[in-house]
XYZ file of C-alpha atoms in Angstrom:
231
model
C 50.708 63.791 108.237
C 53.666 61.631 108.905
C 57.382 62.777 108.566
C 61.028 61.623 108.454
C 64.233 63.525 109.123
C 67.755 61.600 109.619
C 71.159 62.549 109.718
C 71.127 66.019 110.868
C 74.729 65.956 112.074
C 74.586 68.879 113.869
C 72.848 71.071 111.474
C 70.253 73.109 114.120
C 69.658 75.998 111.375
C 69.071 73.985 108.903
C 66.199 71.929 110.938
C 64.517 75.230 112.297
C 64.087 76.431 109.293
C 62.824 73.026 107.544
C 60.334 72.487 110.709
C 58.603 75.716 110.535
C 58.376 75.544 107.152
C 56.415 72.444 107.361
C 54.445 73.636 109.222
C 54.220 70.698 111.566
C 51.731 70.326 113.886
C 53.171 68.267 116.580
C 49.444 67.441 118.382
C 48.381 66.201 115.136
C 51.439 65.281 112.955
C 53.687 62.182 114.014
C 57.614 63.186 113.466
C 60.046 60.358 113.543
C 63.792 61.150 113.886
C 66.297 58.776 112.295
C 69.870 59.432 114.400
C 73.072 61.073 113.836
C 72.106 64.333 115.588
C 75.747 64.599 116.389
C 79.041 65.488 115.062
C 80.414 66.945 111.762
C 78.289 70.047 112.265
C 79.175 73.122 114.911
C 75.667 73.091 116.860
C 75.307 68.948 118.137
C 74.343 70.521 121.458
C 71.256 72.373 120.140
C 70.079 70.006 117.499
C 69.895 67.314 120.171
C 68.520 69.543 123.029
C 65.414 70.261 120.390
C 65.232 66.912 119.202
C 64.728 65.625 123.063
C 62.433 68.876 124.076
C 60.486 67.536 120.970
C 60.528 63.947 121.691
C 59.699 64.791 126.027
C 56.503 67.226 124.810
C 55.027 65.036 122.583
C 55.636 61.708 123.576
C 52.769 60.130 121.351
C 53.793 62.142 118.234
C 57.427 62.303 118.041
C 60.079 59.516 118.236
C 63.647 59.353 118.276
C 65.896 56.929 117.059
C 69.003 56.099 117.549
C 72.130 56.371 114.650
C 75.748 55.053 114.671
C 77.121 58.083 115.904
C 75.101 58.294 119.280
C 76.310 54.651 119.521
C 79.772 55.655 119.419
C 79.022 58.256 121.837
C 77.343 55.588 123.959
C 80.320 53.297 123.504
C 82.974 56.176 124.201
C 81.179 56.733 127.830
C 80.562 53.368 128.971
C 83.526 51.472 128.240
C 85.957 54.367 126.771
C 85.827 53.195 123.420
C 87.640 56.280 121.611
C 86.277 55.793 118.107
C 83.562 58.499 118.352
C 86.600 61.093 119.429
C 87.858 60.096 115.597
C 84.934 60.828 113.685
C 83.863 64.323 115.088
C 83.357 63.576 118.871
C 86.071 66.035 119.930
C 84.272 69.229 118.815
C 81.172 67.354 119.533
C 81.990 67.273 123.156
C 83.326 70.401 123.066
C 80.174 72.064 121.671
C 78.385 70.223 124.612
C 80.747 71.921 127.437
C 79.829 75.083 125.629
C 75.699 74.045 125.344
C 74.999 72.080 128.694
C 75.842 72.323 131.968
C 77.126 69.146 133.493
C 73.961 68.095 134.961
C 72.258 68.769 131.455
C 75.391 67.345 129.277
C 74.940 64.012 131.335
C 71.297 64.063 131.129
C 71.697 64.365 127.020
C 73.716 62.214 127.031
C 71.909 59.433 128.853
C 68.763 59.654 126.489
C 70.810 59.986 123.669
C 72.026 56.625 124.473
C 68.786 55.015 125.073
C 66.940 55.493 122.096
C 65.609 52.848 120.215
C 66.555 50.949 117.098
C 63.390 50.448 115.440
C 59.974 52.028 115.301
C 56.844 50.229 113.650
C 54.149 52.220 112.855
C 50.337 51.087 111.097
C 52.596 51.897 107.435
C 56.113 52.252 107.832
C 59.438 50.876 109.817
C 61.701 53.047 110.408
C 65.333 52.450 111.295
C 68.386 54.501 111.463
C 70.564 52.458 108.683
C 69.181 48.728 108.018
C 67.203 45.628 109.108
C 68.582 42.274 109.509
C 65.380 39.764 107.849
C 66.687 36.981 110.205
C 65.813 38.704 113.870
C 62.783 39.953 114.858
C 62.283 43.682 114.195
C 61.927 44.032 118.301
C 65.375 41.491 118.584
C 67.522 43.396 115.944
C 71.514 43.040 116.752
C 72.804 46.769 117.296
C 75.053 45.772 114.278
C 72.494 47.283 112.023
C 73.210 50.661 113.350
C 76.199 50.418 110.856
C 74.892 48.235 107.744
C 75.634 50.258 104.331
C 73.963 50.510 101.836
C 75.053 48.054 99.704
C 74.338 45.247 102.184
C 70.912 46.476 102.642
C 69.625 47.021 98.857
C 71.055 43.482 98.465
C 68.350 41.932 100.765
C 65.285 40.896 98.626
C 62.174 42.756 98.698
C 60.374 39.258 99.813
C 62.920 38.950 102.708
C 62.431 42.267 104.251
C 58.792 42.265 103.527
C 58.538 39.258 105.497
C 60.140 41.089 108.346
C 58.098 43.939 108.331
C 54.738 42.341 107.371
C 55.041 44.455 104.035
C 55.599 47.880 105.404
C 58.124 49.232 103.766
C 61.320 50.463 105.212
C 61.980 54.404 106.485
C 66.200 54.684 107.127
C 68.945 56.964 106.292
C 73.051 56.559 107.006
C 73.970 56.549 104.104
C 74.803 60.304 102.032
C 72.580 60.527 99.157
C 71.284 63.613 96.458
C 68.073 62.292 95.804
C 65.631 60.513 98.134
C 64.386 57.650 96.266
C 61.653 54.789 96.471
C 62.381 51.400 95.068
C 59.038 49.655 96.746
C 60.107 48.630 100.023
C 63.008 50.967 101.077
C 63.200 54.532 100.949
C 66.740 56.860 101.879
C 66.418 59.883 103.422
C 70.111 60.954 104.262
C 70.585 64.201 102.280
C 74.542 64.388 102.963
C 74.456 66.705 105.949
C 78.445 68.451 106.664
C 78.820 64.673 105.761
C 78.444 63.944 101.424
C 81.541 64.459 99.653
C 80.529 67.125 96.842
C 79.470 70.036 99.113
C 76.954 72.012 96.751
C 74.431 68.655 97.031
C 75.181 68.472 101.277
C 71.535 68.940 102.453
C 68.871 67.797 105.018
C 65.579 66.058 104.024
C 62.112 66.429 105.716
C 60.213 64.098 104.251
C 56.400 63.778 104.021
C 54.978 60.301 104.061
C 51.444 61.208 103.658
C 52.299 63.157 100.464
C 55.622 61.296 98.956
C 57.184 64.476 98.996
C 60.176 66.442 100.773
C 62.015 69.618 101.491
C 65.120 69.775 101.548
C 67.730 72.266 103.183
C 70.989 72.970 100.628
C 73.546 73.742 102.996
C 75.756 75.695 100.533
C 72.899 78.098 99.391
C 70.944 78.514 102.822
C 67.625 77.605 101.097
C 64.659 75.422 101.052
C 63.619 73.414 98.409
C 60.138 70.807 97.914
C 61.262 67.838 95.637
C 59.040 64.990 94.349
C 60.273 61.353 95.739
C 61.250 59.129 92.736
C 59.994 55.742 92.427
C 61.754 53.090 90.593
Protein backbone atom coordinates (compact mmCIF):
# COMPACT_ATOMS: atom_id res chain seq x y z
CA UNK A 1 0.00 0.00 0.00
CA UNK A 2 1.16 3.50 -0.55
CA UNK A 3 0.07 6.56 1.60
CA UNK A 4 0.06 10.38 1.86
CA UNK A 5 -0.33 12.65 4.86
CA UNK A 6 0.53 16.60 4.65
CA UNK A 7 -0.05 19.42 6.69
CA UNK A 8 -0.29 18.08 10.08
CA UNK A 9 0.51 21.40 11.76
CA UNK A 10 1.08 20.12 14.89
CA UNK A 11 -1.79 17.84 15.24
CA UNK A 12 0.12 14.55 17.08
CA UNK A 13 -3.44 13.10 18.29
CA UNK A 14 -4.91 13.41 15.41
CA UNK A 15 -2.00 11.37 13.43
CA UNK A 16 -1.83 8.54 16.18
CA UNK A 17 -5.01 7.87 15.90
CA UNK A 18 -5.23 8.01 11.88
CA UNK A 19 -1.88 5.71 11.76
CA UNK A 20 -3.09 2.95 13.84
CA UNK A 21 -6.12 2.98 12.32
CA UNK A 22 -4.59 2.26 9.06
CA UNK A 23 -3.14 -0.11 10.10
CA UNK A 24 0.15 0.61 8.41
CA UNK A 25 2.66 -1.70 8.11
CA UNK A 26 5.78 0.24 7.89
CA UNK A 27 8.10 -3.03 6.56
CA UNK A 28 5.67 -3.40 3.89
CA UNK A 29 3.72 -0.11 3.34
CA UNK A 30 5.66 3.05 1.89
CA UNK A 31 4.41 6.37 3.91
CA UNK A 32 5.32 9.65 2.38
CA UNK A 33 5.00 12.84 4.51
CA UNK A 34 4.19 16.11 2.75
CA UNK A 35 5.55 19.09 5.37
CA UNK A 36 4.12 21.51 7.68
CA UNK A 37 4.60 19.35 10.80
CA UNK A 38 4.90 22.60 12.61
CA UNK A 39 3.04 25.43 14.02
CA UNK A 40 -0.67 26.36 14.48
CA UNK A 41 -1.18 23.24 16.58
CA UNK A 42 0.02 22.82 20.53
CA UNK A 43 2.15 19.45 20.02
CA UNK A 44 4.92 20.54 16.84
CA UNK A 45 7.48 18.90 19.12
CA UNK A 46 5.85 15.43 19.11
CA UNK A 47 4.42 15.32 15.66
CA UNK A 48 7.91 15.97 14.32
CA UNK A 49 9.83 13.74 16.84
CA UNK A 50 7.42 10.73 15.35
CA UNK A 51 7.60 11.83 11.97
CA UNK A 52 11.69 11.61 12.18
CA UNK A 53 11.61 8.25 14.53
CA UNK A 54 9.43 7.09 11.52
CA UNK A 55 11.44 8.38 8.74
CA UNK A 56 15.20 7.07 10.83
CA UNK A 57 13.46 3.28 11.32
CA UNK A 58 12.36 2.81 8.08
CA UNK A 59 14.47 4.52 5.83
CA UNK A 60 13.28 2.54 2.62
CA UNK A 61 9.55 2.93 3.51
CA UNK A 62 8.98 6.27 4.85
CA UNK A 63 9.96 9.73 3.47
CA UNK A 64 9.73 13.12 4.60
CA UNK A 65 9.31 16.15 2.86
CA UNK A 66 9.79 19.31 3.43
CA UNK A 67 6.73 22.28 3.65
CA UNK A 68 6.91 26.13 3.80
CA UNK A 69 6.78 26.25 7.34
CA UNK A 70 10.00 24.11 8.11
CA UNK A 71 11.48 26.54 5.51
CA UNK A 72 10.69 29.41 7.55
CA UNK A 73 12.01 27.64 10.43
CA UNK A 74 15.12 26.93 8.38
CA UNK A 75 15.29 30.55 7.29
CA UNK A 76 14.61 31.95 10.95
CA UNK A 77 17.91 29.88 12.19
CA UNK A 78 20.28 30.45 9.53
CA UNK A 79 20.05 33.94 8.67
CA UNK A 80 17.38 35.24 11.44
CA UNK A 81 14.74 35.72 9.11
CA UNK A 82 11.75 36.40 11.69
CA UNK A 83 8.83 35.49 9.45
CA UNK A 84 8.29 31.97 10.90
CA UNK A 85 8.03 33.81 14.59
CA UNK A 86 4.75 35.55 12.72
CA UNK A 87 2.98 32.66 11.58
CA UNK A 88 3.06 30.33 14.73
CA UNK A 89 6.88 29.93 15.36
CA UNK A 90 6.68 31.52 18.82
CA UNK A 91 4.62 28.75 20.49
CA UNK A 92 6.27 26.50 18.08
CA UNK A 93 9.56 27.10 19.68
CA UNK A 94 8.18 27.23 22.79
CA UNK A 95 6.56 23.77 22.57
CA UNK A 96 10.13 22.60 21.49
CA UNK A 97 11.88 24.04 24.86
CA UNK A 98 9.11 22.15 26.54
CA UNK A 99 9.61 18.69 24.10
CA UNK A 100 13.51 18.56 23.46
CA UNK A 101 16.36 19.09 25.21
CA UNK A 102 18.84 21.34 23.54
CA UNK A 103 20.88 18.69 22.09
CA UNK A 104 17.55 17.05 20.72
CA UNK A 105 15.79 20.60 19.77
CA UNK A 106 18.98 21.27 17.56
CA UNK A 107 19.11 17.87 16.24
CA UNK A 108 15.17 18.35 15.06
CA UNK A 109 15.80 21.00 13.94
CA UNK A 110 18.69 20.22 11.63
CA UNK A 111 16.72 17.34 9.81
CA UNK A 112 13.81 19.27 9.73
CA UNK A 113 15.70 21.57 7.59
CA UNK A 114 17.16 19.10 5.31
CA UNK A 115 14.40 17.37 3.93
CA UNK A 116 13.78 17.18 0.48
CA UNK A 117 11.54 18.91 -2.01
CA UNK A 118 10.49 16.23 -4.18
CA UNK A 119 10.08 12.48 -4.08
CA UNK A 120 9.52 10.30 -7.35
CA UNK A 121 8.29 7.12 -6.90
CA UNK A 122 7.45 4.07 -9.89
CA UNK A 123 3.56 6.08 -9.80
CA UNK A 124 3.47 9.20 -8.11
CA UNK A 125 5.51 12.69 -7.36
CA UNK A 126 5.03 13.99 -4.48
CA UNK A 127 5.73 17.54 -3.38
CA UNK A 128 4.84 19.64 -0.49
CA UNK A 129 2.84 22.55 -2.53
CA UNK A 130 3.76 22.63 -6.46
CA UNK A 131 6.11 21.85 -9.39
CA UNK A 132 7.61 24.32 -11.61
CA UNK A 133 7.32 22.32 -15.52
CA UNK A 134 10.42 24.41 -16.53
CA UNK A 135 13.23 22.79 -13.96
CA UNK A 136 13.95 19.46 -13.58
CA UNK A 137 11.99 17.69 -10.83
CA UNK A 138 15.67 17.01 -9.08
CA UNK A 139 16.57 21.13 -9.93
CA UNK A 140 13.22 22.58 -8.56
CA UNK A 141 13.73 26.39 -7.15
CA UNK A 142 12.71 26.22 -3.30
CA UNK A 143 10.10 28.83 -4.52
CA UNK A 144 7.69 26.03 -5.00
CA UNK A 145 7.58 25.41 -1.35
CA UNK A 146 5.09 28.41 -1.46
CA UNK A 147 3.16 28.15 -4.98
CA UNK A 148 -0.81 28.29 -4.30
CA UNK A 149 -3.05 26.78 -5.63
CA UNK A 150 -4.20 28.79 -8.16
CA UNK A 151 -0.79 29.00 -9.86
CA UNK A 152 -0.51 25.34 -9.84
CA UNK A 153 -4.09 24.15 -11.28
CA UNK A 154 -3.25 26.78 -13.95
CA UNK A 155 -0.30 24.69 -15.34
CA UNK A 156 -1.60 22.32 -18.12
CA UNK A 157 -1.95 18.75 -17.60
CA UNK A 158 0.56 18.27 -20.79
CA UNK A 159 3.11 20.60 -19.05
CA UNK A 160 3.33 18.87 -15.80
CA UNK A 161 3.00 15.52 -17.35
CA UNK A 162 5.97 16.26 -19.26
CA UNK A 163 7.77 16.94 -16.04
CA UNK A 164 6.87 14.01 -14.32
CA UNK A 165 6.89 11.51 -17.24
CA UNK A 166 2.99 11.21 -16.60
CA UNK A 167 2.92 10.42 -12.96
CA UNK A 168 0.67 12.38 -11.55
CA UNK A 169 1.24 14.84 -8.82
CA UNK A 170 0.87 13.97 -4.73
CA UNK A 171 0.97 17.76 -2.76
CA UNK A 172 -0.91 19.55 -0.17
CA UNK A 173 -0.48 23.48 1.20
CA UNK A 174 -3.23 24.50 0.40
CA UNK A 175 -6.63 24.03 3.11
CA UNK A 176 -9.16 22.04 1.41
CA UNK A 177 -12.69 19.86 2.56
CA UNK A 178 -12.50 17.38 0.05
CA UNK A 179 -9.46 15.62 -1.43
CA UNK A 180 -9.99 15.59 -5.03
CA UNK A 181 -8.47 14.06 -8.36
CA UNK A 182 -8.56 16.03 -11.53
CA UNK A 183 -6.05 13.45 -13.55
CA UNK A 184 -2.74 14.64 -12.80
CA UNK A 185 -2.92 16.45 -9.38
CA UNK A 186 -4.39 15.35 -6.31
CA UNK A 187 -4.73 17.77 -2.73
CA UNK A 188 -4.42 16.30 0.33
CA UNK A 189 -4.39 19.31 2.87
CA UNK A 190 -7.48 18.69 5.05
CA UNK A 191 -7.28 22.27 6.86
CA UNK A 192 -5.39 21.20 9.95
CA UNK A 193 -5.76 24.25 13.12
CA UNK A 194 -5.21 26.01 9.68
CA UNK A 195 -8.90 26.15 7.26
CA UNK A 196 -11.01 28.94 8.11
CA UNK A 197 -14.51 27.19 8.96
CA UNK A 198 -13.41 25.04 11.94
CA UNK A 199 -16.10 22.11 11.84
CA UNK A 200 -14.35 20.95 8.19
CA UNK A 201 -10.43 21.49 9.93
CA UNK A 202 -9.19 17.86 9.50
CA UNK A 203 -6.15 15.65 8.57
CA UNK A 204 -6.11 13.27 5.54
CA UNK A 205 -4.37 9.81 5.29
CA UNK A 206 -4.67 8.96 2.07
CA UNK A 207 -4.41 5.53 0.37
CA UNK A 208 -2.93 5.46 -3.08
CA UNK A 209 -3.32 1.86 -3.70
CA UNK A 210 -7.08 2.12 -2.96
CA UNK A 211 -8.07 5.97 -3.96
CA UNK A 212 -9.38 6.28 -0.68
CA UNK A 213 -8.75 8.27 2.73
CA UNK A 214 -9.45 8.80 6.36
CA UNK A 215 -9.75 11.63 7.61
CA UNK A 216 -9.41 13.08 11.28
CA UNK A 217 -12.34 16.00 12.05
CA UNK A 218 -10.68 17.98 14.51
CA UNK A 219 -13.89 19.47 16.01
CA UNK A 220 -15.58 16.01 16.62
CA UNK A 221 -12.39 13.85 17.61
CA UNK A 222 -13.34 11.18 15.00
CA UNK A 223 -12.28 9.20 12.08
CA UNK A 224 -13.87 9.10 8.99
CA UNK A 225 -13.02 6.82 5.35
CA UNK A 226 -14.11 9.05 2.33
CA UNK A 227 -14.02 8.07 -1.37
CA UNK A 228 -11.49 10.45 -3.51
CA UNK A 229 -13.51 12.32 -6.22
CA UNK A 230 -12.41 12.39 -9.67
CA UNK A 231 -13.26 15.08 -12.02
Amino acid sequence: MKFFITDIHGEYNGLELLLKHAEIDFMKDQVVFGGDYINRGKQSGKVIRKVKELAEAYPNNVVALIGNHEEMMRDYYRRRDRLWLNHGGQDTLMDFEKTFSKTEMDDHIEWASNLPLVYEDDEFVYTHAGLNPFEPLDKQNREILWMSESDFYSISKESLFGLTKSKPVVHGHTPVERIYYDGVRLNCDLGSNTYMIEEERGIGLVNLTEMTYLVYRQSQKKIEKREIAKF
